[in-house]
Coordinates of C-alpha atoms in Angstrom, one line a residue:
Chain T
X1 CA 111.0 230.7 52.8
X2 CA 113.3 227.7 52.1
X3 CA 116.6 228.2 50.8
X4 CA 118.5 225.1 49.8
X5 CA 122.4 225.5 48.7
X6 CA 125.5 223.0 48.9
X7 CA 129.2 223.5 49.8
X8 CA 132.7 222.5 50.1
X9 CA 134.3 222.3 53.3
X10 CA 138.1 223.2 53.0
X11 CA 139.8 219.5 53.2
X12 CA 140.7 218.4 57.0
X13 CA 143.2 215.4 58.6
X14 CA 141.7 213.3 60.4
X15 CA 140.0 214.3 63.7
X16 CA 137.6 216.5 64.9
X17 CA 137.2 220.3 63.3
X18 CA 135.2 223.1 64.6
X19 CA 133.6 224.3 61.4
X20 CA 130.7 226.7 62.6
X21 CA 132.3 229.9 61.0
X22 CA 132.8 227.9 57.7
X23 CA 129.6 227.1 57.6
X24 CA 127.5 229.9 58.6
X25 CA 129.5 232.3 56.7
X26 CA 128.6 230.5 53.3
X27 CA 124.8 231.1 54.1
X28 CA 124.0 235.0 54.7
X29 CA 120.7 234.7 54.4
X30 CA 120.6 233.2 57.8
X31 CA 120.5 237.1 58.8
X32 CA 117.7 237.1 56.8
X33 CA 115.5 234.6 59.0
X34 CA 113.7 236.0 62.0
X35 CA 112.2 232.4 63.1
X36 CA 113.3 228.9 61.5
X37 CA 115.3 226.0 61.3
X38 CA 118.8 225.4 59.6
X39 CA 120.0 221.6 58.3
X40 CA 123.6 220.4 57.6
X41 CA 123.3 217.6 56.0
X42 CA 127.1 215.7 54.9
X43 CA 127.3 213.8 51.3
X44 CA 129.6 211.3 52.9
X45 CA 129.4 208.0 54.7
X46 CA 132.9 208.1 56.2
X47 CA 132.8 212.0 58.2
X48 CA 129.8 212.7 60.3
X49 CA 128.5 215.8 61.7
X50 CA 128.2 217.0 65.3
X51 CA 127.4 220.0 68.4
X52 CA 130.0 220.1 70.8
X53 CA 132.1 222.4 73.2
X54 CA 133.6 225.5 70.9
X55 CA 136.0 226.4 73.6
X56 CA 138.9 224.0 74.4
X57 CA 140.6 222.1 71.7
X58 CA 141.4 219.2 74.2
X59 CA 137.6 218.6 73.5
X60 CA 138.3 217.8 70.1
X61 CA 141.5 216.0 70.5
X62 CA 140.1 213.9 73.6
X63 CA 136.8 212.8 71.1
X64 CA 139.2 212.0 68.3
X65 CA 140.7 209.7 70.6
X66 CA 138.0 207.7 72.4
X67 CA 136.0 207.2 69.1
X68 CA 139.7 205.0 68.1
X69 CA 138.9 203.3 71.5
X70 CA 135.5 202.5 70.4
X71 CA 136.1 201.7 67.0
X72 CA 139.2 200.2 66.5
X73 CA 141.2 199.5 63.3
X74 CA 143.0 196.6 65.0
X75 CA 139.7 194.7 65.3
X76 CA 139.9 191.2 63.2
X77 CA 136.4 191.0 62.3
X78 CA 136.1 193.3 59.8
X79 CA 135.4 192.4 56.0
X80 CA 135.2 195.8 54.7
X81 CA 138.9 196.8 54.7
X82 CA 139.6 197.0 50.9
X83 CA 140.7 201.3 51.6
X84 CA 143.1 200.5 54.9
X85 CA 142.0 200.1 58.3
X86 CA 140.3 203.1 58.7
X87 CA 137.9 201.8 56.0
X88 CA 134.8 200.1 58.1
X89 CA 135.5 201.8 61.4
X90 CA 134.8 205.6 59.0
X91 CA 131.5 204.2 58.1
X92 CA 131.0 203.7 62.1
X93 CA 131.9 206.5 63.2
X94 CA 129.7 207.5 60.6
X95 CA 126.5 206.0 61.9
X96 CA 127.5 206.8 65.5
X97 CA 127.6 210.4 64.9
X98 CA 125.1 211.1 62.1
X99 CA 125.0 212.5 59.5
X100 CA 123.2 215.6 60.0
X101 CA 122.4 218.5 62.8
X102 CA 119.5 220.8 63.0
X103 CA 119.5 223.9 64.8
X104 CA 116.8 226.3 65.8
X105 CA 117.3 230.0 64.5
X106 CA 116.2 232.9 65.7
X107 CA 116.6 236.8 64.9
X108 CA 119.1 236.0 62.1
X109 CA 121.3 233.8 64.1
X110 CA 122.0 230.0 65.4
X111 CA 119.9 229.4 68.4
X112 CA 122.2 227.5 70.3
X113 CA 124.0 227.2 73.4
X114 CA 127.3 230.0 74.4
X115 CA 129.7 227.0 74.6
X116 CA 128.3 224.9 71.1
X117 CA 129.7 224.8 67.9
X118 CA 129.6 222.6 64.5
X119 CA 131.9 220.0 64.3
X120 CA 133.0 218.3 61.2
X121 CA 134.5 214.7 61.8
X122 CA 136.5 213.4 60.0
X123 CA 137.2 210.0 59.6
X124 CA 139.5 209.1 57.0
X125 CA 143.6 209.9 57.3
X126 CA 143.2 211.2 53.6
X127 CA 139.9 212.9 52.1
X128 CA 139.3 215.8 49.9
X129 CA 136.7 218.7 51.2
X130 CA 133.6 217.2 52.3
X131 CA 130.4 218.4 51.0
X132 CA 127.2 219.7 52.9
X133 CA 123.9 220.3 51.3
X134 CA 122.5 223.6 54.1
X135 CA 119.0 224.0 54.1
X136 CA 117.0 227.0 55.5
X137 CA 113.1 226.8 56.4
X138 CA 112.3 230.2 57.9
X139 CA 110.2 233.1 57.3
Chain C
X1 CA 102.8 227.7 60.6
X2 CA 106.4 228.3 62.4
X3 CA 106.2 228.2 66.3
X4 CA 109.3 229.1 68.3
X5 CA 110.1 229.1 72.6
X6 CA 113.0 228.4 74.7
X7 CA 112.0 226.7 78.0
X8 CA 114.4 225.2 81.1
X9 CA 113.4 222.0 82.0
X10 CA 113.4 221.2 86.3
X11 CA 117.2 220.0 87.2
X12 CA 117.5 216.6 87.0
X13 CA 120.0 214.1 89.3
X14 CA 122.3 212.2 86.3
X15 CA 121.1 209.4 84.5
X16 CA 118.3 209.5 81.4
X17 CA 115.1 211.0 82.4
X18 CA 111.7 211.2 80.8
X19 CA 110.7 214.5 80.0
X20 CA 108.2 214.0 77.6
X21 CA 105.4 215.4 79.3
X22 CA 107.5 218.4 80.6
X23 CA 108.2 219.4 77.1
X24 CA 104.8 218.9 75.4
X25 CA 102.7 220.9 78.3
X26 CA 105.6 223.4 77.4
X27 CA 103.8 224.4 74.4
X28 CA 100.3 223.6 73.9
X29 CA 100.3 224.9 70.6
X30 CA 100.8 221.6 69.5
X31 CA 97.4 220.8 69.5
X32 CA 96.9 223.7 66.5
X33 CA 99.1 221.8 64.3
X34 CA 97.3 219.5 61.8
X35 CA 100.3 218.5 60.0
X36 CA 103.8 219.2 60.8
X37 CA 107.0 218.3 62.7
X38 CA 108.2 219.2 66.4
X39 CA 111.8 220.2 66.8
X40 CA 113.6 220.1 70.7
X41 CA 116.8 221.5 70.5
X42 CA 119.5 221.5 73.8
X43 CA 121.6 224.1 74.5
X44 CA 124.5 222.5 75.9
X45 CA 127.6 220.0 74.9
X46 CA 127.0 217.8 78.4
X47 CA 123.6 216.5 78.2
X48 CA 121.4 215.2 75.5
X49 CA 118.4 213.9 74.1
X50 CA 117.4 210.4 72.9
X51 CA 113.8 208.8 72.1
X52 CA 113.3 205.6 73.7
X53 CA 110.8 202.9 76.1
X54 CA 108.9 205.0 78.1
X55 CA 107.6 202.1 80.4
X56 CA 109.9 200.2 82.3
X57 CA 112.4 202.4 84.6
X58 CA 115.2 199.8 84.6
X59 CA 115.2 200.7 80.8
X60 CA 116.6 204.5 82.2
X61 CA 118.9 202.5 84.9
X62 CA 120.1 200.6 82.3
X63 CA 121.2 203.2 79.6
X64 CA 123.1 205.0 82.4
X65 CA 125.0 201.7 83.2
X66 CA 126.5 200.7 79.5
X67 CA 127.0 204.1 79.1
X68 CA 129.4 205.1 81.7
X69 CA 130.9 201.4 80.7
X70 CA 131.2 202.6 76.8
X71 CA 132.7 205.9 78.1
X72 CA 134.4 205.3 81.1
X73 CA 135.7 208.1 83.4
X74 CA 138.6 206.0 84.8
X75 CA 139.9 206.2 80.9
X76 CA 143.5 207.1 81.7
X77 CA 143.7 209.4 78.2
X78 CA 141.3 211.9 78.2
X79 CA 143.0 215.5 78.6
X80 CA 139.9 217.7 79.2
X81 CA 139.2 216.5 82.8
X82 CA 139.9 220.2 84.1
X83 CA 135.6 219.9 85.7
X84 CA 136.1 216.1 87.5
X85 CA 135.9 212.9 86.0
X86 CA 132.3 213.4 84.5
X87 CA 133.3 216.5 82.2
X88 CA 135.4 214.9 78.8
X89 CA 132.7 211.8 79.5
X90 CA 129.6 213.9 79.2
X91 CA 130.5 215.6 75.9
X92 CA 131.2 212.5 74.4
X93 CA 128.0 210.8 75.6
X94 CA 126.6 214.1 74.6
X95 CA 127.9 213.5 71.0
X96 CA 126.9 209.9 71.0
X97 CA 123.3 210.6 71.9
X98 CA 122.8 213.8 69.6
X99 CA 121.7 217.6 70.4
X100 CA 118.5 217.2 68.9
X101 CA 114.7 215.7 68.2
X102 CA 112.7 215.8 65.5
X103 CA 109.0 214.1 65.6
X104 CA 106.0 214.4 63.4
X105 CA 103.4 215.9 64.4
X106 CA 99.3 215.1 63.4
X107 CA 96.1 216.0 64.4
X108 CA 97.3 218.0 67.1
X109 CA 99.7 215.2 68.8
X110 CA 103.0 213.7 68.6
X111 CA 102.6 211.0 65.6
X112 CA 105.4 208.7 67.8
X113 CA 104.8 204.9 68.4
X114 CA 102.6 203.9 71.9
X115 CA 106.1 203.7 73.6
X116 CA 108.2 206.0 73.1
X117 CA 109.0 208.5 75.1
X118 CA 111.6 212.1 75.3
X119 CA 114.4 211.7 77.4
X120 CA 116.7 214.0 78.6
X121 CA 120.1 212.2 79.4
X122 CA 122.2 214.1 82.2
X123 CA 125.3 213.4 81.9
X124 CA 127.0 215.5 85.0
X125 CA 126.9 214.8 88.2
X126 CA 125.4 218.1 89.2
X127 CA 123.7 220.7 86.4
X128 CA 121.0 223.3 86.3
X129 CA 118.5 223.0 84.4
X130 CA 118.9 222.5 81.0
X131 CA 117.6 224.9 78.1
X132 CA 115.8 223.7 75.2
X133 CA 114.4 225.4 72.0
X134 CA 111.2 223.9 70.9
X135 CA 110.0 224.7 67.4
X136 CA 106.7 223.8 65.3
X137 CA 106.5 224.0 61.6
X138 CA 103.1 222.8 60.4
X139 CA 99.7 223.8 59.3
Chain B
X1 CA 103.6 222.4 51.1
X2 CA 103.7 219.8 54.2
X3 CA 103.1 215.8 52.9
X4 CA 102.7 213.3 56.0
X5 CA 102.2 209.3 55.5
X6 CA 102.9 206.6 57.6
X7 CA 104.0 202.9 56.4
X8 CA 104.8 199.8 57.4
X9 CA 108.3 198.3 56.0
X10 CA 108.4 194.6 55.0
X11 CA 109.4 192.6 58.0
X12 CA 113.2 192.4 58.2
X13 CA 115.9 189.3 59.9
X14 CA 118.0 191.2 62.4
X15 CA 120.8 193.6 61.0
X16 CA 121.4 196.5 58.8
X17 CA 119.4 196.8 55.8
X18 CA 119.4 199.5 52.8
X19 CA 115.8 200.3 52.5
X20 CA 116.1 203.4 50.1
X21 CA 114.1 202.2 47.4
X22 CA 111.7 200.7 49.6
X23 CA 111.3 204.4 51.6
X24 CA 111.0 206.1 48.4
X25 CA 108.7 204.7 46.3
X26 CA 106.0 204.6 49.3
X27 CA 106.4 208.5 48.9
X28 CA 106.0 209.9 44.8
X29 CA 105.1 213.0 46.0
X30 CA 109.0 213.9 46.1
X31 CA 109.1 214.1 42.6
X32 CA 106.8 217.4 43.1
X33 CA 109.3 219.3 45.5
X34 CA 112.0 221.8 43.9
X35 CA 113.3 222.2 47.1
X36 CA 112.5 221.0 51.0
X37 CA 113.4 218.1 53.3
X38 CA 112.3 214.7 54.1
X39 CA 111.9 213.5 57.3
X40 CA 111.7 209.8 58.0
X41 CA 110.9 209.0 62.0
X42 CA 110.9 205.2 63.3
X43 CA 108.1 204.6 65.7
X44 CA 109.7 202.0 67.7
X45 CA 112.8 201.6 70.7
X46 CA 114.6 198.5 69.5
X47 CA 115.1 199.3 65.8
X48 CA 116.7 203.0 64.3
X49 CA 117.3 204.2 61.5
X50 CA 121.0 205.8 60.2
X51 CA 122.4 206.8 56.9
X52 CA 125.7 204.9 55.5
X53 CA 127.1 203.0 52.2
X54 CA 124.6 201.8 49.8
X55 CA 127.0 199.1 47.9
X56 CA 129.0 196.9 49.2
X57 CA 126.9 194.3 51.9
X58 CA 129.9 193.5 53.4
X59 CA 129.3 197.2 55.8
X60 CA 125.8 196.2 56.8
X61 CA 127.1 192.4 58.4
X62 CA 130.6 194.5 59.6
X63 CA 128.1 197.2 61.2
X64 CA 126.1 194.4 62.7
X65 CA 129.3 192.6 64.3
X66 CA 130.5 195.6 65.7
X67 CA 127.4 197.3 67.4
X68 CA 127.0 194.0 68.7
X69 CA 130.8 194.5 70.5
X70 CA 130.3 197.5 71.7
X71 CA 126.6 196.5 73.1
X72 CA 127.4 192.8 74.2
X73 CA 124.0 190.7 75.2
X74 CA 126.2 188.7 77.6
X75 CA 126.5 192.2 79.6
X76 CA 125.7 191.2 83.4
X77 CA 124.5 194.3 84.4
X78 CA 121.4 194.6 82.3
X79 CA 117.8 194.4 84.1
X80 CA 115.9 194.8 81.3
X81 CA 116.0 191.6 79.4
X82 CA 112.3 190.2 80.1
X83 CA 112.1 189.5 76.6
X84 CA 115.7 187.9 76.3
X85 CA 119.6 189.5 75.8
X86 CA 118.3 190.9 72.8
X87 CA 116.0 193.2 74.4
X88 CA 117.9 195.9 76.5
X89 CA 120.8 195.8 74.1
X90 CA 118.3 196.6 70.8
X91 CA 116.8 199.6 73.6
X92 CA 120.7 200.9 73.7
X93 CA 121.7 200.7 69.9
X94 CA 118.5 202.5 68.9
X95 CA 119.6 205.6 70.9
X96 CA 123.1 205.3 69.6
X97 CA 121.9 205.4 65.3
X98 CA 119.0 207.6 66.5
X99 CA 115.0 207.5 65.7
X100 CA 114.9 209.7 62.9
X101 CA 116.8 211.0 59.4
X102 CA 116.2 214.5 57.5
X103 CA 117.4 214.7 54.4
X104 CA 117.7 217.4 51.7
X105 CA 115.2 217.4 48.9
X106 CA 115.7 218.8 45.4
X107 CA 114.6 218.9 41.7
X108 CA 112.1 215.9 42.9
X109 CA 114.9 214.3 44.3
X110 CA 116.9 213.2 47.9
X111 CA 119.9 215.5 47.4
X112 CA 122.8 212.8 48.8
X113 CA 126.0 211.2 48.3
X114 CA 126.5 209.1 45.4
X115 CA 127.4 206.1 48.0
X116 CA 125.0 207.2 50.5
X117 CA 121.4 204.6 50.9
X118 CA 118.9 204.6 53.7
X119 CA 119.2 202.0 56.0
X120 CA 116.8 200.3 58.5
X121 CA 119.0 198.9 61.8
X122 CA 116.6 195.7 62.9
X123 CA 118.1 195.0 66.3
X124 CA 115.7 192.4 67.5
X125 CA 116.0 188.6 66.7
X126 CA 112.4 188.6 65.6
X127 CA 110.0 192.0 64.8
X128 CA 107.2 192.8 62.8
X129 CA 107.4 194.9 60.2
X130 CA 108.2 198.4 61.5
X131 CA 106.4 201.8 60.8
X132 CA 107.2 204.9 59.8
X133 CA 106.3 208.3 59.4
X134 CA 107.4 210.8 56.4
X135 CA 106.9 213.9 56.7
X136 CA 107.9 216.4 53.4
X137 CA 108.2 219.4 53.8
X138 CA 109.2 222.1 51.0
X139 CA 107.7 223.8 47.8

């Protein structure tokens, strides 16, 4: 069985943003799948896709910060600024994070870890709702 | 074809570690597959998997240093330090390095290139071992 | 319906390159899926493959400048550099873009962003053309 559908995420400042309930509550049929595979994939070069803790926002806060530290907007070798400073170092954060996640499932439901979730990160200080193509392969 | 199994792999001392054989004798259905892809999902948001050399050591050594030098733990902003120094550290390395593998499979084997190797990167100090869900979908 | 071919891309000078066309036309058989994924896997350590803007060039030299900041050849700690400061440092940014992309096929079609190409990250100063595997999978 492969089930293939796409969505809007609800628009979201900048930073990191559990969206696991978003997502898995636009795709039902997930109960539907006893063994498979579920993909997120993001239509966007400038917010990425990631697993991390689901618990403590300082997680998310703490990320939002060091990926600044490791991609700065103050850097002077950039070209591609033309949007504002958070123009090139989007598309980095981009690359560095990916662009898609796949996770097992099993019984109807995400295989994954008590403590993991689905982050949407995003990049830009001004974007409207990201949108993810989901994918199912399952039986 | 869809094959699906959770496994824990030994406990491993930090650093990145090369688990490739530890995972494929994990499920020699493998060697039914004649076309198809091989998924290894981890369950947690403080260690990760990455494909890389798996030849030289000081490769492994190596990653671990510019690493902990890209994220250091002496950072004076991170927040979520509530575990030690290693905890905000690990889930951005985590993040960094991605939850997730996926690799063709052929003719009963990994279709990967003559050096590449599955590594588990450890990110913590001290950690159980870590689970991962392996799943097959091939003919 | 599962598709699996291998190829070799046309040697490339070190950098980011948008190889989308080049990727897709070694693989018609999309045109035959109403609905699956495509999974692209990079059978080498010191080149990766990663997802970002497919217009302006100006990303692909900034994205080159800055993963060549944040993974610095004149790093002192580095053992493995046998083959010159190019060598560890292409190891490192491969794990950080990642071996492998899956993408979301539909109507005969990859189903992404308008400003979103395929690219191939060439890390070393001099490399052969690399190979990959695609693997379709869908109906």
């Amino acid at each position: 069985m492969i089930i293939q559908k796409e969505i809007t995420l609800k628009p979201k400042p900048r930073g990191f943003h559990l969206v696991t309930d978003e997502v898995i509550s636009a795709v039902p049929e997930i109960r539907k799948i006893k063994t498979g595979i579920l993909h997120i994939f993001i239509k966007h070069t400038s917010a990425s896709l990631t697993i991390n803790e689901n618990a403590d926002p300082t997680v998310r806060s703490d990320m939002e910060k060091h990926f600044s530290v490791i991609v700065p907007e103050d850097a002077d070798y950039f070209e591609h600024t033309y949007e504002g400073p958070d123009d090139m170092t989007s598309h980095i954060k981009a690359s560095l994070l990916g662009s898609s996640l796949l996770i097992p499932l099993s019984q109807g439901k995400l295989r994954i870890g008590t403590w993991q979730g689905i982050y949407l990160c995003e990049h830009r200080k001004k974007a409207e709702g990201r949108k993810i193509v989901i994918t199912i392969i399952g039986e």
